[in-house]
């Protein structure tokens, strides 16, 4: 398996509950390395661009409002098979379906307020990383 990078967001429901460190501990325990990280408040335009793939979905407005409702921590994670591995560590989108030991099982509050984002494929990871980080901000 190849060394990969994936894009992660610790979402506003998690930063509000002071869970950045707890989530980072789960990421690192899974063998993923945090090679870039910053805390930001997304603009509405940034959130709409980031989730553009979902713009026709009924929950799009709610999703954007939530993502700009408070600070987020954006991250680049690196490791062997990082994209699939982080999806596993996150757990299912709806915490009711998330496996024991996953971030969403432990911390998510609902399908909308589900604590973390992780890229779903190499192409989306590259686009998402480039939306928030310059190359020289990522230190592997
Ligand atoms: P994931 O974040 O697991 O990749 P996704 O890409 O299908 O899930 O959806 C992006 C986000 O949109 C998800 O994290 C939370 C929100 N969302 C998805 N389905 C939803 C629903 N049925 N109701 C409310 N929000 C939803
Ligand atoms: Mg997704």
XYZ file of C-alpha atoms and ligand atoms in Angstrom:
167
model
C 0.000 0.000 0.000
C 1.243 3.483 -0.809
C 2.021 6.377 1.504
C -0.954 8.672 1.031
C -2.298 11.979 2.276
C -5.900 12.697 3.141
C -7.752 15.832 4.201
C -9.515 15.970 7.566
C -11.775 18.482 9.280
C -12.595 18.482 12.973
C -16.059 20.040 12.697
C -17.707 22.794 14.813
C -19.633 20.381 17.075
C -16.315 18.843 18.128
C -14.333 22.080 18.568
C -17.250 23.448 20.642
C -16.901 20.508 23.026
C -13.094 20.875 23.211
C -12.512 17.512 21.526
C -9.636 18.426 19.180
C -7.060 16.662 21.341
C -9.241 13.587 21.930
C -9.838 13.215 18.187
C -6.172 13.805 17.374
C -5.260 11.061 19.843
C -7.559 8.630 17.973
C -6.010 9.683 14.643
C -2.471 9.145 15.931
C -3.346 5.856 17.666
C -4.473 4.566 14.260
C -0.982 5.220 12.875
C -1.839 8.368 10.924
C 0.540 11.333 11.153
C -0.811 14.908 11.335
C 1.494 16.655 8.827
C -0.442 19.950 8.663
C -3.047 21.515 10.935
C -4.728 24.868 11.506
C -7.820 26.203 13.249
C -9.967 28.418 11.019
C -13.464 29.814 10.714
C -14.715 28.880 7.250
C -16.493 31.499 5.200
C -19.843 30.629 3.646
C -18.175 30.678 0.224
C -15.446 28.256 1.362
C -18.006 25.848 2.836
C -20.197 26.005 -0.293
C -17.170 25.298 -2.498
C -15.964 22.511 -0.233
C -19.335 20.715 -0.253
C -20.334 21.681 -3.852
C -20.839 17.982 -4.694
C -23.820 17.998 -2.291
C -25.425 21.252 -3.499
C -28.588 19.596 -4.827
C -29.138 17.579 -1.629
C -31.947 18.676 0.730
C -29.523 19.070 3.637
C -27.065 21.358 1.779
C -28.180 24.622 3.414
C -28.131 23.082 6.880
C -24.703 21.548 6.195
C -23.172 24.869 5.131
C -24.760 26.735 8.073
C -23.333 24.128 10.446
C -19.824 24.204 8.956
C -19.598 27.988 9.433
C -21.235 27.987 12.882
C -17.908 27.839 14.727
C -14.210 27.119 14.349
C -12.970 24.025 12.576
C -9.545 22.379 12.564
C -8.366 21.500 9.058
C -5.654 18.875 8.765
C -3.576 16.813 6.388
C -3.045 13.234 7.559
C -0.339 10.989 6.146
C 0.120 7.236 6.287
C -0.077 3.951 4.427
C -3.506 3.871 2.775
C -4.408 7.038 4.712
C -7.634 7.757 2.805
C -9.335 4.418 3.523
C -7.758 4.134 6.963
C -9.120 7.498 8.092
C -12.600 6.642 6.742
C -12.414 3.545 8.969
C -11.268 5.528 12.008
C -14.078 8.077 11.427
C -16.876 5.506 11.219
C -20.157 5.706 9.301
C -21.658 9.114 8.410
C -24.619 8.474 10.727
C -23.258 7.790 14.230
C -26.108 5.328 14.819
C -24.390 3.112 12.230
C -20.800 3.800 13.308
C -18.727 0.912 14.664
C -17.422 0.802 18.234
C -14.058 2.493 18.606
C -14.621 5.001 15.799
C -14.523 8.780 16.202
C -18.156 9.194 15.168
C -19.346 6.443 17.516
C -17.487 8.100 20.387
C -18.244 11.743 19.657
C -20.773 12.499 16.873
C -24.125 13.947 17.891
C -26.199 13.297 14.745
C -25.854 12.571 11.023
C -25.318 16.294 10.445
C -23.203 17.149 13.481
C -20.849 14.234 13.030
C -17.561 15.654 14.324
C -15.198 14.886 11.427
C -14.724 14.969 7.665
C -12.331 12.776 5.693
C -11.675 12.632 1.956
C -13.231 9.700 0.086
C -10.735 9.214 -2.797
C -7.268 10.330 -3.979
C -8.750 12.899 -6.393
C -10.945 14.540 -3.748
C -8.100 14.437 -1.201
C -5.837 16.403 -3.559
C -8.516 19.026 -4.292
C -9.525 19.386 -0.624
C -5.919 19.692 0.627
C -5.200 22.366 -1.987
C -8.302 24.346 -0.929
C -6.850 24.909 2.564
C -3.079 24.375 2.489
C -0.132 25.701 0.486
C 2.507 23.083 -0.277
C 5.007 24.576 2.160
C 2.495 24.329 5.056
C 2.571 20.525 4.852
C 5.580 19.059 6.635
C 5.831 15.287 6.338
P -19.247 11.757 4.894
O -19.000 12.988 5.743
O -19.289 10.515 5.736
O -18.300 11.660 3.718
P -21.287 12.549 2.953
O -20.164 12.928 2.040
O -22.331 11.628 2.411
O -20.729 11.889 4.304
O -22.040 13.851 3.465
C -21.294 15.004 3.829
C -21.874 15.567 5.087
O -23.206 16.000 4.858
C -21.996 14.571 6.245
O -20.793 14.412 6.968
C -23.068 15.215 7.075
C -23.996 15.803 6.029
N -25.083 14.867 5.720
C -25.015 13.739 4.966
N -26.176 13.103 4.915
C -27.044 13.852 5.658
C -28.420 13.742 6.020
N -29.169 12.721 5.579
N -28.953 14.709 6.818
C -28.214 15.741 7.262
N -26.891 15.903 6.960
C -26.334 14.979 6.180
Mg -18.122 12.708 1.987
